Short mmCIF file of C-alpha atoms in Angstrom, two decimals:
data_model
loop_
_atom_site.label_atom_id
_atom_site.label_comp_id
_atom_site.label_asym_id
_atom_site.label_seq_id
_atom_site.Cartn_x
_atom_site.Cartn_y
_atom_site.Cartn_z
CA MET A 6 83.29 37.96 77.37
CA LYS A 7 82.84 37.55 81.10
CA SER A 8 79.70 36.60 82.99
CA LEU A 9 77.10 39.34 83.30
CA LEU A 10 76.43 38.70 86.96
CA PRO A 11 79.00 41.12 88.45
CA LEU A 12 77.82 43.90 86.16
CA VAL A 13 74.17 43.32 86.97
CA SER A 14 74.95 43.24 90.68
CA ILE A 15 76.76 46.56 90.46
CA VAL A 16 73.92 48.17 88.55
CA ILE A 17 71.24 46.89 90.90
CA GLY A 18 73.27 47.75 93.99
CA THR A 19 73.91 51.27 92.69
CA LEU A 20 70.25 51.83 91.86
CA ALA A 21 69.26 50.64 95.32
CA TYR A 22 71.75 53.00 96.93
CA GLY A 23 70.61 55.86 94.72
CA ILE A 24 66.97 55.37 95.70
CA TRP A 25 67.82 55.07 99.40
CA ASN A 26 70.00 58.16 99.27
CA LYS A 27 67.33 60.21 97.53
CA ALA A 28 64.77 59.15 100.12
CA ARG A 29 66.80 60.16 103.15
CA SER A 30 68.39 63.27 101.69
CA GLY A 31 67.15 66.51 103.15
CA ARG A 32 65.37 64.89 106.09
CA ILE A 33 65.78 66.85 109.29
CA LYS A 34 66.95 64.57 112.05
CA LEU A 35 65.96 65.87 115.46
CA ARG A 36 68.11 65.15 118.47
CA PRO A 37 66.13 66.21 121.49
CA ASN A 38 67.96 64.03 123.99
CA SER A 39 71.22 63.76 122.16
CA THR A 40 74.45 63.97 124.07
CA LEU A 41 75.98 65.60 121.02
CA VAL A 42 74.41 68.98 121.64
CA HIS A 43 77.01 71.66 121.31
CA VAL A 44 76.77 75.02 122.87
CA ILE A 45 78.03 76.90 119.89
CA ARG A 46 77.55 80.44 121.12
CA GLU A 47 80.66 80.17 123.31
CA LYS A 48 82.78 79.55 120.28
CA TRP A 49 81.37 82.09 117.90
CA SER A 50 81.48 85.83 118.24
CA VAL A 51 78.47 86.30 116.05
CA SER A 52 74.97 86.77 117.34
CA LEU A 53 72.59 83.90 117.06
CA GLY A 54 68.99 84.26 116.03
CA GLU A 55 66.50 85.09 118.77
CA THR A 56 64.44 82.09 117.88
CA ALA A 57 66.74 79.87 115.89
CA THR A 58 69.92 79.78 113.87
CA MET A 59 70.43 77.64 110.79
CA VAL A 60 74.11 76.92 110.28
CA GLN A 61 74.84 75.56 106.83
CA PHE A 62 78.16 73.88 106.08
CA SER A 63 79.05 74.11 102.39
CA SER A 64 81.98 73.25 100.22
CA VAL A 65 83.33 74.15 96.83
CA PHE A 66 82.40 71.07 94.80
CA CYS A 67 78.89 70.94 96.09
CA ALA A 68 76.11 71.49 93.59
CA THR A 69 73.24 71.25 96.07
CA CYS A 70 74.74 73.76 98.50
CA ARG A 71 73.61 76.61 96.28
CA ALA A 72 69.99 75.42 96.30
CA THR A 73 70.10 74.98 100.07
CA ARG A 74 71.51 78.44 100.60
CA THR A 75 68.84 80.02 98.40
CA LEU A 76 66.07 78.23 100.26
CA LEU A 77 67.35 78.93 103.78
CA GLU A 78 68.23 82.54 103.08
CA ASP A 79 64.71 83.06 101.84
CA ILE A 80 63.23 81.45 104.96
CA ALA A 81 65.48 83.47 107.26
CA GLN A 82 64.52 86.69 105.58
CA SER A 83 60.81 86.01 105.81
CA THR A 84 60.82 84.64 109.37
CA SER A 85 61.62 86.95 112.24
CA GLY A 86 64.18 85.84 114.81
CA VAL A 87 65.70 83.29 112.44
CA VAL A 88 69.26 83.67 111.23
CA HIS A 89 70.98 81.75 108.44
CA LEU A 90 74.75 81.28 108.35
CA ASP A 91 76.58 79.67 105.48
CA ILE A 92 80.14 78.63 106.18
CA ASP A 93 82.86 76.95 104.16
CA ALA A 94 83.48 73.62 105.84
CA GLU A 95 87.05 73.56 104.59
CA ASN A 96 87.93 76.58 106.71
CA TYR A 97 86.50 75.08 109.88
CA LEU A 98 87.78 71.54 109.86
CA ASP A 99 88.12 71.37 113.64
CA LEU A 100 84.46 72.20 113.95
CA VAL A 101 83.59 69.78 111.16
CA ARG A 102 85.33 66.96 112.98
CA GLU A 103 83.88 67.87 116.35
CA LEU A 104 80.36 68.05 114.99
CA ASP A 105 80.93 64.96 112.82
CA ILE A 106 79.97 66.63 109.58
CA ARG A 107 80.66 64.28 106.68
CA SER A 108 79.07 65.78 103.62
CA THR A 109 77.76 69.04 102.34
CA PRO A 110 75.34 70.61 102.62
CA THR A 111 74.79 69.79 106.26
CA THR A 112 72.60 72.28 108.08
CA LEU A 113 72.45 72.47 111.86
CA PHE A 114 69.31 73.86 113.45
CA LEU A 115 70.19 75.65 116.69
CA ASN A 116 67.84 77.03 119.28
CA HIS A 117 68.40 80.47 120.79
CA PHE A 118 70.94 79.06 123.24
CA GLY A 119 73.01 77.80 120.32
CA VAL A 120 72.21 74.22 121.20
CA GLU A 121 71.73 71.86 118.28
CA ALA A 122 68.16 70.69 117.98
CA GLY A 123 68.63 68.76 114.79
CA ARG A 124 70.42 68.62 111.47
CA ALA A 125 69.69 67.98 107.82
CA VAL A 126 72.02 66.40 105.29
CA GLY A 127 71.18 67.43 101.75
CA VAL A 128 68.67 70.00 100.59
CA PRO A 129 65.87 70.22 103.18
CA LYS A 130 62.24 70.68 102.19
CA ARG A 131 60.73 74.05 102.94
CA ASP A 132 57.73 72.78 104.90
CA GLN A 133 59.94 70.57 107.06
CA VAL A 134 62.22 73.49 107.86
CA LEU A 135 59.28 75.67 108.81
CA LYS A 136 57.90 72.89 110.98
CA VAL A 137 61.21 72.56 112.85
CA LEU A 138 61.57 76.32 113.26
CA ASN A 139 58.07 76.46 114.73
CA THR A 140 59.06 74.11 117.51
CA LEU A 141 62.12 76.15 118.46
CA MET B 26 88.15 85.79 93.51
CA ARG B 27 87.94 83.69 90.41
CA ASP B 28 84.82 83.81 88.33
CA VAL B 29 82.60 80.80 88.73
CA LYS B 30 81.79 79.22 85.37
CA ILE B 31 78.10 78.47 84.98
CA ILE B 32 77.07 75.66 82.68
CA ASP B 33 73.90 73.92 81.57
CA ALA B 34 73.24 71.37 84.30
CA ARG B 35 71.77 68.86 81.85
CA GLY B 36 75.08 68.52 80.00
CA PRO B 37 77.04 66.60 82.66
CA ARG B 38 73.98 64.48 83.32
CA PHE B 39 73.86 63.52 79.64
CA GLY B 40 77.59 62.88 79.76
CA ALA B 41 77.01 60.43 82.60
CA PHE B 42 74.35 58.68 80.48
CA ILE B 43 76.96 58.07 77.79
CA THR B 44 79.72 57.24 80.23
CA ALA B 45 77.77 54.51 82.05
CA PRO B 46 77.30 52.20 79.03
CA VAL B 47 80.90 52.82 77.95
CA LEU B 48 82.12 51.77 81.39
CA ALA B 49 79.76 48.77 81.38
CA ALA B 50 81.23 47.74 78.02
CA ILE B 51 84.76 48.11 79.38
CA PHE B 52 83.72 46.05 82.40
CA ILE B 53 82.38 43.17 80.34
CA THR B 54 84.80 43.12 77.43
CA GLY B 55 87.93 44.35 79.16
CA SER B 56 88.68 46.43 76.08
CA VAL B 57 91.82 48.46 76.68
CA PRO B 58 91.37 50.90 73.76
CA LEU B 59 87.89 51.73 75.12
CA LEU B 60 89.34 52.19 78.60
CA LEU B 61 92.01 54.49 77.20
CA TRP B 62 89.36 56.49 75.37
CA GLN B 63 87.24 56.92 78.50
CA THR B 64 90.30 57.87 80.55
CA ILE B 65 91.08 60.62 78.07
CA VAL B 66 87.47 61.82 78.17
CA PHE B 67 87.60 61.99 81.97
CA LEU B 68 90.93 63.81 81.92
CA ILE B 69 89.66 66.42 79.47
CA GLY B 70 86.62 67.03 81.66
CA ALA B 71 88.71 67.17 84.81
CA THR B 72 91.37 69.55 83.53
CA LEU B 73 89.65 71.71 80.93
CA GLY B 74 86.18 71.63 82.42
CA PRO B 75 83.12 69.48 81.73
CA SER B 76 82.01 71.57 78.74
CA LYS B 77 85.17 70.69 76.84
CA SER B 78 84.48 66.97 77.05
CA PRO B 79 83.60 65.11 73.81
CA TYR B 80 80.30 64.01 75.37
CA ALA B 81 79.45 67.64 76.10
CA TYR B 82 80.12 68.38 72.45
CA ILE B 83 77.62 65.68 71.46
CA TYR B 84 75.14 67.15 73.94
CA ARG B 85 75.43 70.61 72.48
CA LYS B 86 75.23 69.51 68.87
CA LEU B 87 72.65 66.75 69.02
CA ILE B 88 70.64 66.89 72.23
CA ARG B 89 70.26 70.46 73.37
CA PRO B 90 68.79 71.74 70.10
CA ARG B 91 65.99 69.22 70.60
CA LEU B 92 65.26 70.22 74.19
CA LYS B 93 62.61 72.78 74.99
CA GLY B 94 63.41 75.76 77.13
CA GLU B 95 66.33 76.83 79.23
CA GLY B 96 67.43 74.11 81.57
CA PRO B 97 68.77 74.52 85.10
CA THR B 98 72.27 75.90 85.34
CA GLU B 99 74.99 75.01 87.75
CA ASP B 100 78.49 75.83 88.80
CA SER B 101 80.93 73.85 86.64
CA ARG B 102 83.08 72.78 89.56
CA PRO B 103 81.04 69.91 91.03
CA PRO B 104 80.81 68.04 87.70
CA GLN B 105 84.47 68.81 87.13
CA PHE B 106 85.24 67.13 90.44
CA ALA B 107 83.18 64.11 89.35
CA GLN B 108 85.24 63.92 86.15
CA ALA B 109 88.43 64.04 88.20
CA VAL B 110 87.19 61.16 90.34
CA GLY B 111 86.33 59.25 87.15
CA ALA B 112 89.79 59.97 85.77
CA LEU B 113 91.37 58.67 88.96
CA PHE B 114 89.39 55.42 88.81
CA SER B 115 90.23 54.88 85.13
CA ILE B 116 93.90 55.49 85.75
CA VAL B 117 93.79 52.93 88.56
CA ALA B 118 92.12 50.55 86.09
CA LEU B 119 94.91 51.18 83.56
CA VAL B 120 97.46 50.40 86.25
CA GLY B 121 95.57 47.18 86.88
CA VAL B 122 95.75 46.38 83.18
CA SER B 123 99.49 46.97 83.02
CA LEU B 124 100.04 44.84 86.13
CA GLY B 125 97.76 42.16 84.72
CA VAL B 126 95.58 42.16 87.85
CA ASP B 127 91.97 41.84 86.69
CA LEU B 128 90.54 42.50 90.14
CA ILE B 129 91.96 46.03 90.27
CA VAL B 130 90.45 46.78 86.88
CA SER B 131 87.04 45.40 87.82
CA VAL B 132 86.84 47.21 91.15
CA ALA B 133 87.99 50.53 89.71
CA ILE B 134 85.63 50.36 86.73
CA GLY B 135 82.85 49.17 89.03
CA PHE B 136 83.17 52.27 91.19
CA ALA B 137 83.36 54.56 88.16
CA LEU B 138 80.27 52.89 86.72
CA ALA B 139 78.36 53.30 89.99
CA ALA B 140 79.30 56.98 90.13
CA SER B 141 78.20 57.69 86.57
CA LEU B 142 74.92 55.81 87.08
CA LEU B 143 74.22 57.86 90.21
CA GLN B 144 74.98 61.08 88.41
CA GLY B 145 73.00 60.23 85.28
CA ILE B 146 69.91 58.81 86.95
CA PHE B 147 69.75 60.60 90.31
CA SER B 148 71.79 63.77 89.68
CA TYR B 149 73.87 62.56 92.59
CA CYS B 150 76.51 65.05 93.63
CA LEU B 151 79.72 63.12 94.17
CA GLY B 152 81.59 66.20 95.31
CA CYS B 153 78.96 66.83 97.98
CA GLU B 154 79.53 63.41 99.52
CA LEU B 155 83.22 62.82 98.90
CA TYR B 156 85.07 66.11 98.94
CA LEU B 157 84.67 66.98 102.61
CA LEU B 158 85.58 63.45 103.67
CA LEU B 159 88.74 63.70 101.57
CA VAL B 160 89.66 67.05 103.07
CA ARG B 161 88.99 65.79 106.57
CA ALA B 162 91.15 62.75 106.04
CA THR B 163 94.08 64.52 104.45
CA SER B 164 94.21 67.74 106.41
CA ARG B 165 96.60 68.04 109.32
CA SER B 166 94.70 70.47 111.53
CA ARG B 167 94.30 69.82 115.26
CA LYS B 168 91.65 67.38 116.35
CA ARG B 169 90.01 69.39 119.09
CA SER B 170 89.57 73.07 118.86
CA SER B 171 90.31 75.48 121.64
CA VAL B 172 87.25 77.19 123.06
CA ASP B 173 89.28 80.39 123.32
CA THR B 174 89.40 80.83 119.58
CA PRO B 175 86.39 82.71 118.37
CA TYR B 176 85.01 81.59 115.02
CA PHE B 177 84.24 84.38 112.64
CA LEU B 178 81.78 83.38 110.04
CA PRO B 179 81.84 85.14 106.70
CA SER B 180 79.30 83.91 104.18
CA LEU B 181 80.54 81.93 101.19
#
């Protein structure tokens, strides 16, 4: 039998990571002065929302993407001027790299110019989404 | 368009609860038969689907009858991906065993253990975090896109 220390370290480290990940998941990070804003309307021949557009990047093996889509679709339907788009990240890898999207779901919140105001990794909370949409 | 298989979401989580102690035991004792067993379990889940795994069988026979109400359901593919990742780690561990390099075994089992703990305790979605990174790293598409190309966006 080996020493228990490596095992205990792994367990504690994993629990710490799990707690940290749960805490930051779904938080909407705003980038008001970010140099990473992308004017997305030039690239896409689809109309953006008058107020805001929520662009969700999803992938196949992503359990939480479904919950995110349900939530954001519901918000888009009940809020005027807000559009929700759900795209398969695998089909848009150039965009994924350019926008530095690393995991799914990642949802970009765009203003009516198609400029990114912020993004959320993981399932966002409804009240936070509404708060962000109100500022756009 | 292939039909998406919907499963009880609590099943894979229970499976992770069984898998974690098994992996911990493998980590401490270095038992090769146990490692072989867990590798087979992972491979069954990865290839045939998580509901065909022996741990899922235990869940259905022993646990679910005792649970109240219908649990949340999910697409079977994300847990299947997690099983595939587990299978990969265990196979790496087996390679480490055959080469006699303990470090490979420990690191591989350590990662598998971390993944199953995250899934069991936090319902962590490994596919959500890993899959896109894998696709990004292995795909050969151009780095910068041309602005001329319009992106058409169908929904998933």
